[in-house]
Amino acid sequence: MYGNIKKTVITYFILALVVWSAIIATSVAWNMDNGKKQVYNLALNAAQANFNKDESIRLWSTKMGGVYVTPNKDVQPNPYLAHLKHRDVVTQDGQKLTLMNPAFMIRTIMDDYAKNFGISGRIVGQVALNPDNLADEFESNAIDKFIKGEASEIVEIQMHQGKEQLRLIKPFYMKPGCVACHGHLGFKDKDVRGAIGVSIPLEPYQKINKQGINDMMISHTLIYILGLLTIIAFSKHAYNSLKERKLANDTLHELNVTLDKKVQERTQELETILTDLKETQKKLIETEKMSSLGSLVAGVAHEINTPIGNSITGTTQLQHETNILIQALQEETLGKNALIEYLDTVKIISDSMYISLMSAASLVRSFKQVAIDQYIEEKRDFNLKEYCDEVLLSLHNKTKYENIDIQNLIDRSINVYSYAGIFSQAITNFIMNSIIHGYDKDSDKEGKITIEGKIVQNDLVMIYKDDGKGIEEELIGKIFDPFFTTKFGQGGSGLGLSVIYNLIVHKLKGNITCESKVGQGIQMIITIPLDELQENT
């Protein structure tokens, strides 16, 4: 009887599951690839810094003509400088000194640095006074490219003792101070004398990246499970609705066939059926209102749409800016100012995307936490004003298109120990409600939103204000009810303020009220006891 309905629902369920799985898989793959790139960039930056350190020491030592030191068990007269008459000297008071030329000095420093910090370096050449400084195959090939002008630096990932390491090698050139030690080998001023290489173990960076991947997999797993539960719940609801509709149609058809014979009887039965259906519908609505999970599942898409949408918009903009940069580079029109502007834009967008994704993860946790009796989440310390700034930044891709001035007036001295995600969710919902419900898109008047925060006696008081349309007096008492919205299907599910009310009242033991008059905007007042915002010692 219900075979076709079941088949249709299963088909759409499988399609939704495939699409959702593809989205999560794509996100996981992108994050893992991005993690590998970050490992490479961090190691390369470390290699560049160590090279700059080694090169600075070499240049200083060259400018000084080398350094005389007292011979000891670690530093003996360099036999490869025996051709220098002034290699060994004696001071007027009889102190014996020996010359450490720049190459000898930098090699000694590199050896000690490798023992102490695990970052090794080499100063090498194809022709060397000291055989230990002869270049290996990789280094020799690099020096050939430096001499031919084919490269200014070479970077490779290589295996060393079963572990990956990043090798950076750059040329170094003859200076006037180098001629005394190396001139007899045929090298002249400004010749490529050899190269300085740095090897950075990737293991420490890979461990950090592995932890990040583990955290990412956990968050994606939770998001995937939440999406799966949403798909299952919607499929069950659709199946039950279609069954009820078919049952009602079949009942009506049967009543029409036997209408002449059993009008009164069937009419009574139909009234009973309709009464039962209405009572069942009423009980279902009450059950959904009392069940946090049932309510929240229906509103997940709306509540996390903003941060996910922000991230997608940021990615699109980043793609656009990158294409412009690539085009300029190919056309050889790329200037310093354009590159700096691009880097600034990338930083702003990446910061916004990061905060948006963190906000989405926080929202997912909030949905789960409200639906269970015991809410389990670690609290943390944070500055309320700075955190509000981060939330506003995550909303930048939405608010920048609106003619609204948003001001963060929270007292900078307020530090709290609480659930940061609740504050993020409240601020985000308030702002999006103002944009959707409070202002006309076609209006030329600039809107104004302020967020205040201050300590009043033993409470934290936060006040959110906008100067938009306001709310009718008879609707103010309904705005915290589940499913109440004046724009259903236009960006509002009617669950946002209900969720926030439960979080503020039940989770933070606080209170939230709304004050508004038509044409004079809206004011949300949140009051939270300071005892709930301090760490127990």
XYZ file of C-alpha atoms in Angstrom:
537
model
C 0.000 0.000 0.000
C 2.791 2.368 0.926
C 5.446 0.827 -1.344
C 5.708 3.757 -3.770
C 5.933 6.264 -0.922
C 8.667 4.284 0.788
C 10.603 3.905 -2.475
C 10.426 7.655 -3.165
C 11.561 8.586 0.345
C 14.459 6.080 0.200
C 15.575 7.479 -3.172
C 15.732 11.048 -1.862
C 17.373 9.822 1.366
C 20.185 8.129 -0.577
C 20.640 11.195 -2.803
C 20.870 13.521 0.214
C 23.282 11.124 1.961
C 25.566 10.978 -1.096
C 25.645 14.778 -1.440
C 26.278 15.286 2.288
C 29.047 12.642 2.292
C 30.694 14.283 -0.733
C 30.658 17.685 0.982
C 32.268 16.323 4.167
C 34.826 14.258 2.207
C 35.808 17.287 0.124
C 36.239 19.392 3.242
C 38.394 16.696 4.903
C 40.592 16.342 1.809
C 41.050 20.105 1.540
C 41.990 20.444 5.210
C 44.514 17.587 5.028
C 46.153 19.053 1.922
C 46.258 22.472 3.536
C 47.914 20.935 6.614
C 50.715 19.482 4.471
C 51.301 22.866 2.880
C 51.504 24.500 6.297
C 54.108 21.942 7.441
C 56.202 22.742 4.351
C 55.884 26.527 4.790
C 56.722 26.425 8.506
C 59.806 24.283 7.879
C 60.872 26.532 4.992
C 60.546 29.642 7.172
C 62.663 27.975 9.848
C 65.272 27.036 7.241
C 65.347 30.603 5.888
C 65.806 31.996 9.405
C 68.676 29.601 10.161
C 70.317 30.357 6.827
C 70.128 34.097 7.524
C 71.742 33.476 10.919
C 74.596 31.435 9.402
C 75.135 33.890 6.546
C 75.233 36.852 8.954
C 77.893 35.125 11.071
C 79.946 34.305 7.947
C 79.762 37.852 6.576
C 80.717 39.353 9.943
C 83.652 36.954 10.332
C 84.776 37.688 6.762
C 84.630 41.429 7.386
C 86.725 40.947 10.534
C 89.282 38.792 8.663
C 88.533 35.800 10.888
C 88.749 35.428 14.645
C 91.748 34.492 16.821
C 90.951 32.125 19.670
C 92.867 30.239 22.337
C 93.458 26.616 21.202
C 91.668 23.986 23.280
C 90.398 20.403 22.956
C 87.550 21.543 20.661
C 89.527 24.058 18.569
C 93.030 23.212 17.345
C 95.113 25.096 14.745
C 93.491 24.490 11.379
C 95.933 22.364 9.299
C 94.228 23.586 6.126
C 95.368 27.144 6.886
C 98.992 26.181 7.321
C 99.884 28.232 4.220
C 98.979 31.419 6.140
C 101.959 32.915 7.968
C 99.699 34.587 10.498
C 97.605 31.487 11.329
C 99.227 31.201 14.779
C 100.298 34.240 16.820
C 101.542 34.944 20.328
C 100.426 38.016 22.258
C 102.860 40.248 24.095
C 102.034 38.522 27.355
C 102.740 35.079 25.832
C 99.162 33.977 25.075
C 99.047 31.597 22.098
C 96.226 32.215 19.613
C 95.131 30.460 16.416
C 93.071 31.816 13.521
C 89.522 30.617 12.870
C 88.725 31.642 9.311
C 85.002 32.241 8.408
C 84.449 28.735 6.968
C 86.073 27.018 9.988
C 84.142 29.272 12.362
C 80.712 28.775 10.778
C 81.219 24.976 10.465
C 82.095 24.753 14.173
C 78.977 26.774 15.090
C 76.808 24.600 12.814
C 78.061 21.391 14.465
C 77.290 22.711 17.962
C 73.868 24.005 16.826
C 72.971 20.583 15.372
C 73.870 18.839 18.635
C 71.885 21.304 20.765
C 68.806 21.947 18.603
C 68.669 19.197 15.964
C 68.918 21.646 13.030
C 72.008 20.839 10.964
C 73.866 23.040 8.532
C 76.779 22.731 6.135
C 79.114 25.160 4.368
C 80.422 23.308 1.313
C 82.172 23.742 -2.002
C 83.206 21.694 -5.004
C 86.789 22.660 -4.153
C 87.590 22.835 -0.446
C 90.578 23.327 1.837
C 89.005 20.848 4.266
C 87.821 17.569 2.654
C 84.953 17.513 5.199
C 83.569 20.602 3.411
C 83.346 18.908 -0.001
C 79.814 19.019 -1.440
C 77.746 15.849 -1.741
C 75.849 15.044 -4.948
C 72.804 17.191 -4.044
C 74.987 20.108 -2.966
C 77.305 19.812 -5.992
C 74.372 19.860 -8.430
C 72.993 22.926 -6.638
C 76.354 24.747 -6.859
C 76.472 24.022 -10.623
C 73.072 25.698 -11.010
C 74.216 28.686 -8.902
C 77.334 29.145 -11.070
C 75.225 28.981 -14.267
C 72.716 31.457 -12.817
C 69.858 28.938 -13.128
C 68.772 29.271 -9.493
C 69.301 31.462 -6.433
C 68.192 28.778 -3.957
C 67.072 25.146 -4.005
C 64.630 23.441 -1.646
C 63.949 19.692 -1.481
C 62.225 17.242 0.849
C 64.567 14.298 1.447
C 64.710 11.216 3.661
C 67.392 11.139 6.354
C 67.727 8.175 8.702
C 64.178 7.127 7.846
C 62.658 10.565 8.534
C 61.711 13.438 6.241
C 63.696 16.658 6.330
C 63.593 19.898 4.349
C 66.925 20.914 2.808
C 67.527 24.527 1.796
C 70.731 25.493 0.025
C 71.893 28.918 -1.181
C 75.143 30.144 -2.746
C 77.771 32.246 -1.010
C 80.191 34.468 -2.881
C 83.841 35.428 -2.543
C 84.462 38.654 -0.636
C 87.729 40.615 -0.451
C 88.287 39.112 3.007
C 88.050 35.577 1.566
C 91.032 35.913 -0.819
C 93.664 35.387 1.861
C 92.485 31.829 2.628
C 90.954 30.768 -0.686
C 92.686 32.870 -3.352
C 95.394 30.256 -3.958
C 92.606 27.842 -5.054
C 91.815 30.089 -8.030
C 88.763 31.904 -6.654
C 88.327 35.648 -7.237
C 86.166 38.319 -5.605
C 82.419 37.817 -6.337
C 82.902 34.219 -7.602
C 80.480 31.542 -6.347
C 82.730 29.955 -3.723
C 80.265 27.308 -2.623
C 76.975 27.022 -0.778
C 75.453 27.092 2.693
C 72.812 24.462 3.410
C 70.295 24.003 6.232
C 68.380 20.793 7.041
C 65.131 21.076 9.058
C 63.531 17.884 10.484
C 59.835 17.811 9.547
C 58.811 15.495 12.406
C 57.981 18.263 14.972
C 55.810 20.095 12.434
C 54.174 16.853 11.290
C 53.218 16.017 14.893
C 51.495 19.386 15.246
C 49.739 18.877 11.902
C 48.680 15.362 12.943
C 47.001 16.751 16.076
C 45.225 19.350 13.955
C 44.059 16.631 11.552
C 42.752 14.567 14.490
C 40.780 17.554 15.806
C 39.494 18.281 12.310
C 38.377 14.662 11.851
C 36.533 14.726 15.187
C 34.698 17.958 14.305
C 33.861 16.706 10.797
C 32.632 13.408 12.225
C 30.303 15.246 14.621
C 29.062 17.494 11.815
C 28.560 14.474 9.555
C 26.615 12.605 12.255
C 24.471 15.676 12.918
C 23.723 16.002 9.208
C 22.937 12.295 8.981
C 20.529 12.547 11.905
C 18.880 15.537 10.234
C 18.465 13.603 6.962
C 17.046 10.574 8.822
C 14.642 12.723 10.860
C 13.445 14.589 7.773
C 13.016 11.324 5.829
C 10.951 9.798 8.645
C 8.850 12.943 8.882
C 8.290 12.975 5.112
C 7.371 9.285 5.078
C 4.895 9.680 7.952
C 3.358 12.787 6.397
C 2.900 11.067 3.037
C 1.397 8.016 4.738
C -1.033 10.166 6.678
C -2.002 12.011 3.497
C -2.558 8.761 1.609
C -4.531 7.311 4.512
C -6.743 10.385 4.591
C -7.305 10.212 0.818
C -8.162 6.526 0.975
C -10.571 7.134 3.835
C -12.293 9.952 1.953
C -12.559 7.796 -1.168
C -14.161 4.984 0.816
C -16.620 7.397 2.396
C -17.608 8.746 -1.025
C -18.261 5.209 -2.360
C -20.559 4.291 0.516
C -21.978 7.760 1.115
C -25.596 6.857 0.214
C -25.762 3.928 2.622
C -23.787 5.045 5.606
C -23.742 8.827 5.526
C -24.292 9.326 9.214
C -22.025 6.472 10.253
C -19.145 7.472 7.991
C -19.598 11.113 8.811
C -19.217 10.309 12.478
C -16.209 8.140 11.775
C -14.673 10.879 9.664
C -15.216 13.411 12.429
C -13.592 11.001 14.862
C -10.648 10.497 12.525
C -10.226 14.242 12.004
C -10.455 14.824 15.762
C -7.808 12.155 16.364
C -5.587 13.635 13.674
C -5.847 17.120 15.177
C -5.164 15.762 18.668
C -2.186 13.801 17.355
C -0.876 16.875 15.550
C -1.269 18.951 18.706
C 0.608 16.344 20.771
C 3.378 16.166 18.166
C 3.828 19.937 18.254
C 3.927 19.915 22.067
C 6.413 17.035 22.010
C 8.691 18.921 19.610
C 8.508 22.031 21.759
C 9.518 20.026 24.848
C 12.263 18.080 23.072
C 15.366 20.200 22.490
C 16.808 17.732 20.030
C 13.647 17.594 17.934
C 13.474 21.390 17.817
C 17.136 21.939 17.108
C 17.429 19.365 14.315
C 14.787 21.281 12.326
C 16.790 24.511 12.687
C 20.358 23.302 12.229
C 20.571 24.386 8.600
C 19.427 27.918 9.437
C 21.622 28.325 12.497
C 24.933 27.168 10.912
C 24.173 28.644 7.477
C 25.728 32.010 8.337
C 29.266 30.886 9.368
C 29.436 28.226 6.639
C 28.166 30.776 4.098
C 30.792 33.255 5.305
C 33.542 30.662 4.739
C 32.287 29.827 1.227
C 32.081 33.522 0.336
C 35.591 34.069 1.726
C 36.919 31.161 -0.346
C 35.343 32.583 -3.516
C 36.822 36.015 -2.875
C 40.220 34.478 -2.151
C 40.043 32.567 -5.438
C 39.198 35.763 -7.281
C 42.037 37.746 -5.719
C 44.487 34.900 -6.404
C 43.469 34.705 -10.090
C 44.095 38.444 -10.414
C 47.520 38.027 -8.800
C 48.415 35.084 -11.075
C 47.350 37.064 -14.138
C 49.459 40.030 -13.065
C 52.429 37.730 -12.451
C 52.056 36.115 -15.884
C 51.791 39.523 -17.543
C 54.804 40.743 -15.527
C 52.799 43.664 -14.190
C 52.856 42.587 -10.557
C 54.102 45.398 -8.316
C 55.124 45.511 -4.682
C 52.018 47.486 -3.645
C 49.721 44.995 -5.377
C 51.453 42.085 -3.666
C 51.213 43.772 -0.247
C 47.525 44.542 -0.856
C 46.952 40.903 -1.863
C 48.669 39.608 1.295
C 46.599 41.970 3.466
C 43.415 40.763 1.762
C 44.411 37.105 2.197
C 45.061 37.672 5.921
C 41.687 39.357 6.464
C 39.796 36.679 4.526
C 41.638 33.746 6.144
C 41.064 35.200 9.630
C 37.377 35.645 8.828
C 37.081 32.092 7.457
C 38.851 30.598 10.473
C 36.596 32.426 12.946
C 33.493 31.482 10.895
C 34.388 27.780 10.918
C 35.138 27.918 14.650
C 31.758 29.615 15.099
C 30.095 26.808 13.100
C 31.768 24.176 15.277
C 30.662 26.076 18.390
C 27.078 26.231 17.057
C 27.074 22.474 16.432
C 28.202 21.853 19.993
C 25.563 24.280 21.269
C 22.772 22.452 19.390
C 23.893 19.145 20.876
C 24.336 20.536 24.390
C 20.880 22.090 24.628
C 19.255 18.780 23.606
C 20.644 16.712 26.484
C 20.052 16.888 30.222
C 23.715 17.203 31.186
C 25.690 19.745 29.177
C 29.344 18.759 28.957
C 31.828 21.309 27.633
C 34.998 22.857 28.948
C 34.791 26.478 29.904
C 37.642 28.864 29.097
C 38.851 32.333 29.961
C 38.355 35.065 27.370
C 38.086 38.840 27.094
C 34.475 39.662 26.242
C 35.220 42.714 24.081
C 37.958 40.964 22.087
C 35.774 37.899 21.573
C 32.919 40.093 20.360
C 35.336 41.660 17.853
C 36.180 38.162 16.594
C 32.492 37.349 16.148
C 31.924 40.606 14.256
C 34.873 39.754 12.016
C 33.338 36.366 11.231
C 30.189 38.198 10.117
C 32.092 40.680 7.972
C 31.152 39.010 4.677
C 27.476 39.492 5.608
C 27.524 42.900 7.268
C 29.786 44.638 4.751
C 26.971 44.661 2.194
C 24.547 46.264 4.643
C 24.246 49.984 5.308
C 24.626 49.397 9.048
C 27.213 50.762 11.491
C 27.996 48.144 14.180
C 29.792 49.367 17.323
C 31.346 47.193 20.030
C 31.048 49.242 23.263
C 31.798 46.414 25.700
C 34.048 47.387 28.618
C 37.538 46.181 27.669
C 38.329 45.142 31.259
C 35.669 42.399 31.367
C 37.232 38.934 31.393
C 34.975 35.921 31.923
C 35.304 32.175 32.407
C 32.383 30.673 30.511
C 31.132 29.013 27.338
C 32.335 31.299 24.546
C 30.072 29.635 21.969
C 26.923 30.833 23.742
C 28.004 34.481 23.491
C 28.972 33.969 19.838
C 25.609 32.398 19.020
C 23.674 35.179 20.766
C 25.556 38.037 19.057
C 25.350 36.328 15.655
C 21.604 35.677 15.978
C 20.859 39.217 17.134
C 22.768 40.775 14.224
C 21.272 38.463 11.584
C 17.767 39.090 12.961
C 18.394 42.863 12.712
C 19.568 42.496 9.100
C 16.662 40.234 8.079
C 13.817 41.759 10.087
C 14.924 45.201 11.261
C 15.975 47.083 8.137
C 14.674 47.566 4.603
C 17.128 46.666 1.880
C 16.059 49.643 -0.231
C 16.441 52.241 2.517
C 19.194 54.880 2.142
C 19.239 55.544 5.871
C 22.258 54.139 7.675
C 21.344 51.751 10.464
C 23.131 51.614 13.785
C 23.760 48.614 16.046
C 25.510 48.842 19.423
C 26.664 46.051 21.733
C 27.301 47.106 25.316
C 28.710 45.129 28.216
C 29.311 46.239 31.791
C 29.404 44.998 35.359
C 26.416 46.111 37.447
C 26.756 45.084 41.097
C 27.044 41.274 40.990
C 25.909 40.766 37.395
C 27.263 41.028 33.876
C 24.782 43.056 31.832
C 24.918 42.964 28.020
C 22.666 45.242 25.985
C 22.153 44.806 22.247
C 20.400 47.684 20.419
C 19.412 48.480 16.857
C 17.438 51.428 15.463
C 15.418 49.391 12.973
C 11.686 48.794 12.570
C 11.073 47.399 16.028
C 8.454 44.798 17.037
C 4.733 45.133 17.671
C 3.922 45.053 21.378
C 1.658 42.017 21.087
C 4.490 39.979 19.492
C 7.214 40.695 22.063
C 5.951 37.996 24.409
C 6.175 35.385 21.631
C 9.661 35.935 20.192
C 11.303 33.375 22.490
C 8.740 30.672 21.646
C 9.925 27.776 19.429
C 9.004 28.146 15.733
C 7.813 31.734 16.087
C 8.890 33.884 13.130
C 7.374 36.609 11.011
C 9.370 35.601 7.941
C 9.224 31.837 7.711
C 10.914 30.732 4.488
C 12.704 34.082 4.146
C 15.684 33.422 6.403
C 13.902 32.668 9.678
C 13.078 29.269 11.207
C 11.707 30.590 14.492
C 14.221 28.598 16.553
C 17.144 31.022 16.996
C 15.897 33.124 19.911
C 14.319 30.067 21.555
C 17.683 28.307 21.577
C 19.462 31.397 22.942
C 16.802 31.800 25.655
C 17.393 28.234 26.842
C 21.178 28.665 26.810
C 21.105 31.946 28.768
C 18.440 30.897 31.292
C 19.271 27.227 31.836
C 22.959 27.023 31.037
C 24.243 30.345 32.402
C 21.542 30.773 35.078
C 20.858 34.237 33.661
C 17.954 36.121 32.138
C 17.133 37.658 28.753
C 14.418 40.219 27.999
C 13.331 42.180 24.967
C 12.160 45.805 24.804
C 10.869 47.379 21.600
C 8.504 49.887 20.058
C 7.494 50.017 16.426
C 9.798 52.370 14.533
C 12.252 52.728 17.446
C 14.328 49.567 17.092
C 14.840 46.718 19.530
C 16.812 46.224 22.736
C 17.934 42.799 24.033
C 19.086 42.767 27.680
C 21.078 39.795 28.963
C 21.862 39.534 32.684
C 24.221 36.833 33.975
C 25.393 36.403 37.610
C 29.149 36.895 37.986
C 29.302 33.657 39.988
C 28.512 31.793 36.739
C 31.368 33.567 34.913
C 34.191 32.819 37.341
C 36.364 29.752 37.685
C 35.821 27.797 40.884
C 39.030 27.525 42.886
